[in-house]
Coordinates of C-alpha atoms in Angstrom, one line a residue:
X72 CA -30.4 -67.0 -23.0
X73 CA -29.6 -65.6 -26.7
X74 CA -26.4 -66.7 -28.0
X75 CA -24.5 -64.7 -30.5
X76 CA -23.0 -66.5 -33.9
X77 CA -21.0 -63.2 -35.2
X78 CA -20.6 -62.3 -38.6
X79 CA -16.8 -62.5 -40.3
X80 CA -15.7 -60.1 -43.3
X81 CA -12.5 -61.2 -45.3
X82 CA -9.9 -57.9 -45.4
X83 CA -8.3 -60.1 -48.7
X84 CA -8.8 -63.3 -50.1
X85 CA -6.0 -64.9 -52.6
X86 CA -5.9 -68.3 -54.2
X87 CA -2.4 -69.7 -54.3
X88 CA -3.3 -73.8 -55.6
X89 CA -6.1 -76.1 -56.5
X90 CA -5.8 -79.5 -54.5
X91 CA -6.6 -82.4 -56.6
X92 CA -10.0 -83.2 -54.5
X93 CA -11.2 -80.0 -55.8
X94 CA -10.2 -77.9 -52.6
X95 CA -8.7 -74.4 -53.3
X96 CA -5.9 -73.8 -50.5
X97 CA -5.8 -70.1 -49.8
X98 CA -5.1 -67.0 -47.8
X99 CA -6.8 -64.7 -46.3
X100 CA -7.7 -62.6 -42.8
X101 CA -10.8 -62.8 -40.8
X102 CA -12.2 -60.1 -39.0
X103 CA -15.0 -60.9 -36.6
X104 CA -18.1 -58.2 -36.4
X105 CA -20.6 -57.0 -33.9
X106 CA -23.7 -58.0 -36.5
X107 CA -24.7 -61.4 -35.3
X108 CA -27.4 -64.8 -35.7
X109 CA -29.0 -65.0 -32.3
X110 CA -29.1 -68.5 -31.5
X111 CA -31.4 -69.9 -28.4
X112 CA -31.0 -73.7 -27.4
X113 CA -33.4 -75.5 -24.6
X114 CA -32.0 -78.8 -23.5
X115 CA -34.0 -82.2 -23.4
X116 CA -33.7 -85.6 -22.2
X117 CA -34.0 -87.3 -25.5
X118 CA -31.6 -87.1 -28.5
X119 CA -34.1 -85.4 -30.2
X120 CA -32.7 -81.9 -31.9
X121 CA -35.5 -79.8 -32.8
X122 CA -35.9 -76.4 -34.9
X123 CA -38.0 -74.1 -34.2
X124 CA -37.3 -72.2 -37.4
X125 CA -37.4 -72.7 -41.0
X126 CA -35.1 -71.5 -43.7
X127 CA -36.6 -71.0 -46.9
X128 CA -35.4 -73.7 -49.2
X129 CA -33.2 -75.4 -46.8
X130 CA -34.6 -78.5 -45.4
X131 CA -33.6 -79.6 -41.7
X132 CA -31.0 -82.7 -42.7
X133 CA -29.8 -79.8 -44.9
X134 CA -29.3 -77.0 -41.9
X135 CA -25.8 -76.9 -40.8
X136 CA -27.1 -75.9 -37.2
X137 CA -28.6 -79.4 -37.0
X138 CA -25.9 -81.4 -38.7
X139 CA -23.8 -79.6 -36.0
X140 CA -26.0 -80.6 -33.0
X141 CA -26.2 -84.4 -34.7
X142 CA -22.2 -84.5 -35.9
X143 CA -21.7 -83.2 -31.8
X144 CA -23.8 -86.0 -30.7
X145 CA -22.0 -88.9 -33.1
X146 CA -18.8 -87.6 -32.0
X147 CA -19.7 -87.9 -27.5
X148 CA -22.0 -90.2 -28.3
X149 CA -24.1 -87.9 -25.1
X150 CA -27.8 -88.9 -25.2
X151 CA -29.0 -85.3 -24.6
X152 CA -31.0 -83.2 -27.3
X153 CA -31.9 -79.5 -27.6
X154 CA -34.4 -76.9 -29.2
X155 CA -33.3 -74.7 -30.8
X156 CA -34.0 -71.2 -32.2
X157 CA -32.6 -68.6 -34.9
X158 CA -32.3 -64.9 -35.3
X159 CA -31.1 -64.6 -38.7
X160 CA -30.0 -61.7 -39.5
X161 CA -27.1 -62.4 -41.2
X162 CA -28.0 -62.4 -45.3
X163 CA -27.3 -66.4 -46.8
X164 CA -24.8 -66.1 -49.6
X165 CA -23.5 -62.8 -48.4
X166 CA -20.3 -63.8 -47.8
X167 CA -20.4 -63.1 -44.0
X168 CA -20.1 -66.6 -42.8
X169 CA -23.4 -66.8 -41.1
X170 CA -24.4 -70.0 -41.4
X171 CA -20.4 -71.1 -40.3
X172 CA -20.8 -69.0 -37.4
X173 CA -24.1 -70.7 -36.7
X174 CA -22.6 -73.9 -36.7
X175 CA -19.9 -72.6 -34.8
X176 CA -22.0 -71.2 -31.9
X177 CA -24.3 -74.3 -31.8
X178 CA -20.4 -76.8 -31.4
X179 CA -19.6 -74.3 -29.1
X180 CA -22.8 -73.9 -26.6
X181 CA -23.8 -77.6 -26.6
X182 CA -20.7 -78.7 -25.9
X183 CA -20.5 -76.7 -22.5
X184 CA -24.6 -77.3 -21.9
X185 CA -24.1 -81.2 -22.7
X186 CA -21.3 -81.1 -20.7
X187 CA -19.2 -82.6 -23.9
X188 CA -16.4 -82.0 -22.3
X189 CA -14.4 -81.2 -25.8
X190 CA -11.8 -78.6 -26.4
X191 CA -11.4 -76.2 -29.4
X192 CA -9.3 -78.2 -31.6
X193 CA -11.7 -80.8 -31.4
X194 CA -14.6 -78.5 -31.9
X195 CA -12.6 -76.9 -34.8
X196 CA -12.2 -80.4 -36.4
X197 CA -16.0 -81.0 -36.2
X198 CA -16.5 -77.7 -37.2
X199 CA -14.3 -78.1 -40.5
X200 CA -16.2 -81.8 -41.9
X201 CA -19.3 -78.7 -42.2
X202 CA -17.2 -75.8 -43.7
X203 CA -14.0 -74.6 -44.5
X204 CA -14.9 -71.1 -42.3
X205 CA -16.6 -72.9 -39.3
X206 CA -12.7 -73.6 -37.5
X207 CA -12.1 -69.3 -37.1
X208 CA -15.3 -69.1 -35.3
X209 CA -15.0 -71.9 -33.3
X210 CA -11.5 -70.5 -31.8
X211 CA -13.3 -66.6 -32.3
X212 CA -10.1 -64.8 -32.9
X213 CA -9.2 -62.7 -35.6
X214 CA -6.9 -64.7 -37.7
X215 CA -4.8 -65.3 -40.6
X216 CA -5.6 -68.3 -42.6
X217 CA -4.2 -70.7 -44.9
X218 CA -4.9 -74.0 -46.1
X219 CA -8.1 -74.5 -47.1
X220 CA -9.1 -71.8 -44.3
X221 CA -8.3 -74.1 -41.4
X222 CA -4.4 -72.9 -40.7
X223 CA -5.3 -70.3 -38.4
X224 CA -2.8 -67.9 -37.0
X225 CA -4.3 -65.3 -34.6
X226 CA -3.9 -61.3 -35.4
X227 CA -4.4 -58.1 -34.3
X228 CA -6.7 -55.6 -36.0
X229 CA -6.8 -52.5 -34.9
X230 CA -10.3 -51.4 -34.3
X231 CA -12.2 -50.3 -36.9
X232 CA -15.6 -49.5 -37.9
X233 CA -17.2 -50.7 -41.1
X234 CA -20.1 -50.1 -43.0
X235 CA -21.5 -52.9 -44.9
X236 CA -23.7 -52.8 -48.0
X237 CA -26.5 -56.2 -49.0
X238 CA -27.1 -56.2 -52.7
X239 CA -30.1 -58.0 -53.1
X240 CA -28.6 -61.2 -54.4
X241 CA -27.3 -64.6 -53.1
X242 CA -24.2 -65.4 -54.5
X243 CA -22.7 -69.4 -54.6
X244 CA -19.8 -70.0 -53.6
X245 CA -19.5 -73.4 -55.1
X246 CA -20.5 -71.6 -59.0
X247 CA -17.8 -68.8 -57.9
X248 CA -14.6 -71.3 -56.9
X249 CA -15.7 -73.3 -60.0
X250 CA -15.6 -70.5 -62.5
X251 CA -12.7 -70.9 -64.8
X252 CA -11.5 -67.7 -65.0
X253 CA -11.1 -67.4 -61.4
X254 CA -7.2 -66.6 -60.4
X255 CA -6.0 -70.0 -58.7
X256 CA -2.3 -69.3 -58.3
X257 CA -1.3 -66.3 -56.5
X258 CA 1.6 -65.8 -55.0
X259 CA 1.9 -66.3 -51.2
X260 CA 1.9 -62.9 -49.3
X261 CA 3.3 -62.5 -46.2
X262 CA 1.3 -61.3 -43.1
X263 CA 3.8 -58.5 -43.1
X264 CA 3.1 -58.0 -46.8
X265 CA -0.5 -57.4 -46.0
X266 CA -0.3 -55.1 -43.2
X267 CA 2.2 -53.0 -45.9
X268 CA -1.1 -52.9 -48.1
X269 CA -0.7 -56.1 -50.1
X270 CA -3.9 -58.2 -50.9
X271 CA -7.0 -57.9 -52.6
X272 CA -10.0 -60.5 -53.8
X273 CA -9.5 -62.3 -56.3
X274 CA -13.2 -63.6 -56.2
X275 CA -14.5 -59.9 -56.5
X276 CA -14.0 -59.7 -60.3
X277 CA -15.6 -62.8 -60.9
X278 CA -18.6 -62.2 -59.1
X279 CA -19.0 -58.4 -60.7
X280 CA -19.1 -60.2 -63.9
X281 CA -21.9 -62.3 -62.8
X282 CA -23.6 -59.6 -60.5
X283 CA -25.0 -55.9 -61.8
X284 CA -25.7 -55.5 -58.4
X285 CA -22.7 -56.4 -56.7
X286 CA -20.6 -53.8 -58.8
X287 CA -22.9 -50.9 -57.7
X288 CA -22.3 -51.8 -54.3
X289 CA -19.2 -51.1 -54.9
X290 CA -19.4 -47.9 -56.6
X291 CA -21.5 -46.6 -54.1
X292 CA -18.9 -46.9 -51.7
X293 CA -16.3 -46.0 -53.9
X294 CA -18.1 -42.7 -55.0
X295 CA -18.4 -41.6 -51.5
X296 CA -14.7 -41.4 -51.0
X297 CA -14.5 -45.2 -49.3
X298 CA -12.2 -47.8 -50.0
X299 CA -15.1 -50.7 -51.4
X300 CA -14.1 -54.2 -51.5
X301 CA -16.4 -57.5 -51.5
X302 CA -15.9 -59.8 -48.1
X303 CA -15.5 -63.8 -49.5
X304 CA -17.0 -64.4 -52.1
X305 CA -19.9 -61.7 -51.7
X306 CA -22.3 -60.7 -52.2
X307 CA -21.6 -58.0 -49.4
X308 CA -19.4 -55.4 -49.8
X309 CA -17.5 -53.1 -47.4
X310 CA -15.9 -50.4 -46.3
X311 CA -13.6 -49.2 -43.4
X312 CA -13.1 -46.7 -40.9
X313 CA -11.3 -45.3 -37.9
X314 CA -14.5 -44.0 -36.4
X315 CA -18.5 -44.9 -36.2
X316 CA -19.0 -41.1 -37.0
X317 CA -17.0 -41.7 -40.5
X318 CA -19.1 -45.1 -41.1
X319 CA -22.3 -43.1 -40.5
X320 CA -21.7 -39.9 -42.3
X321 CA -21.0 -42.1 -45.1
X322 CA -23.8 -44.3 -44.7
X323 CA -26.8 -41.4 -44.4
X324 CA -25.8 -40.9 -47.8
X325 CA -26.6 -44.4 -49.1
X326 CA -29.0 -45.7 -46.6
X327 CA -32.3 -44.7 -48.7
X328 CA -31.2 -46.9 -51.8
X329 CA -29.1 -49.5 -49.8
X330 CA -29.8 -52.5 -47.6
X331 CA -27.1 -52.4 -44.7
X332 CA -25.0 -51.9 -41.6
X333 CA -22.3 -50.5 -39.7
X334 CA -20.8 -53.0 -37.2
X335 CA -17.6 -52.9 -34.8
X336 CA -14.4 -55.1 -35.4
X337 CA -13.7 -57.5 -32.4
X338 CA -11.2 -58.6 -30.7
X339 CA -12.5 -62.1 -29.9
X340 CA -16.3 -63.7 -30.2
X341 CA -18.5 -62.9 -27.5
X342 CA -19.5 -66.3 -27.3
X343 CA -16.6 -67.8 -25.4
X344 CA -17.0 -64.7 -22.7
X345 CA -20.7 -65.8 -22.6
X346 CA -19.2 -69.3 -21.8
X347 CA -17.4 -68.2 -18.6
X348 CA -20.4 -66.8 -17.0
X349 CA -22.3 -70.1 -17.5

């Protein structure tokens, strides 16, 4: 059975402090898309976890779908393992929350196939010791967030279509929320304030400076007629629409230069439905 870790795009994404660990607190929405990791786990007797993948420069201590299998077992102390496998499909440093999702799905799965027995907010608080995004896919409802991305208020989002662009480029977040230029005291919106239009990204202009690339994304999609903004803090860039046939009109045009996709809003990850049927 293939399990689906979903990719998230960010409609804004403000700044509004700096904690003194380091830790921006922030606001933003999450959308949850139909473009997805496709995670497969086989469960063992021993607490070995093994991966039956390799990501290029990452070793496996570093993989955050292993340090979630090992941070689920420290936490049950269950004596089960798993092997694992990955679909990736989802670009790393895109801004798309892959390898949160990841995580996500692998708390989420294991938990139910080790019989765990853990509910969400304890999967969330797992989920959060590996990254600030991994708490909205562990709940896998569109949300509002605050904090630093853990104060999660679920939304509505009406559906929408969107069409994606992949510059060729890995972008780090870590260089991006360090760069001094970077906006760090916005002031709080309201979710009403956004739905009137309010918002935009303050890490977009940051990474355009750094990133050729990144700003013709944008102008692609902008020269078509779209609304272009970057999702987190990029390197992908998007658009939206009311239908597919809009996303796809506009993408025929760009799809010969341009690495991309056209993906569905959801209403909630496909993961927990998965979950019931198990």
């Amino acid at each position: 059975m293939r399990w689906p870790a979903p990719a998230k795009l960010n409609l804004f994404l403000h700044i509004t402090a700096q904690r003194e660990d380091g830790f921006h607190l922030l606001q933003t929405v999450f959308v949850l898309i139909d473009f997805a990791d496709q995670l497969g786990f086989c469960i063992t007797d021993t607490p070995l976890i093994e991966l039956d993948y390799q990501l290029a420069g990452v070793s496996k201590e570093q993989d955050i779908i292993y340090r979630a299998a090992r941070a689920l077992q420290q936490k049950t102390g269950t004596l089960q393992g798993a092997r694992i496998t990955l679909e990736k499909n989802l670009p790393m440093g895109g801004g798309l929350g892959g390898g949160s999702s990841d995580a996500a799905t692998t708390l989420l799965v294991l938990n139910h196939l080790w019989g765990c027995g853990l509910d969400l907010p304890d999967l969330a608080a797992i989920g959060l010791t590996l990254g600030a995004d991994v708490p909205v896919f562990i709940y896998g409802q569109n949300a509002w967030a605050e904090g630093v991305g853990e104060q999660l208020i679920p939304v509505d989002i009406p559906k929408t279509w969107y069409l994606v662009l992949i510059p060729e480029i890995n972008v780090s977040t870590e260089q991006i929320f360090s760069d001094p230029q970077l906006i760090r005291d916005c002031p709080p919106i309201t979710i009403r304030d956004f739905l009137a239009g309010q918002g935009q990204n303050v890490c977009e202009p940051i990474v355009a400076a750094r990133s050729p690339e990144v700003v013709a994304a944008l102008k692609a999609l902008a020269d078509s007629g779209a609304k272009a903004r970057m999702t987190g803090t990029g390197a992908c860039v998007f658009a939206a629409f009311d239908t597919e046939t809009e996303a796809r009109q506009i993408w025929s045009t760009l799809s010969a230069r341009w690495n991309g996709f056209i993906a569905q809003g959801l209403d909630h990850s496909p993961v927990h439905e998965m979950l019931k049927s198990v």
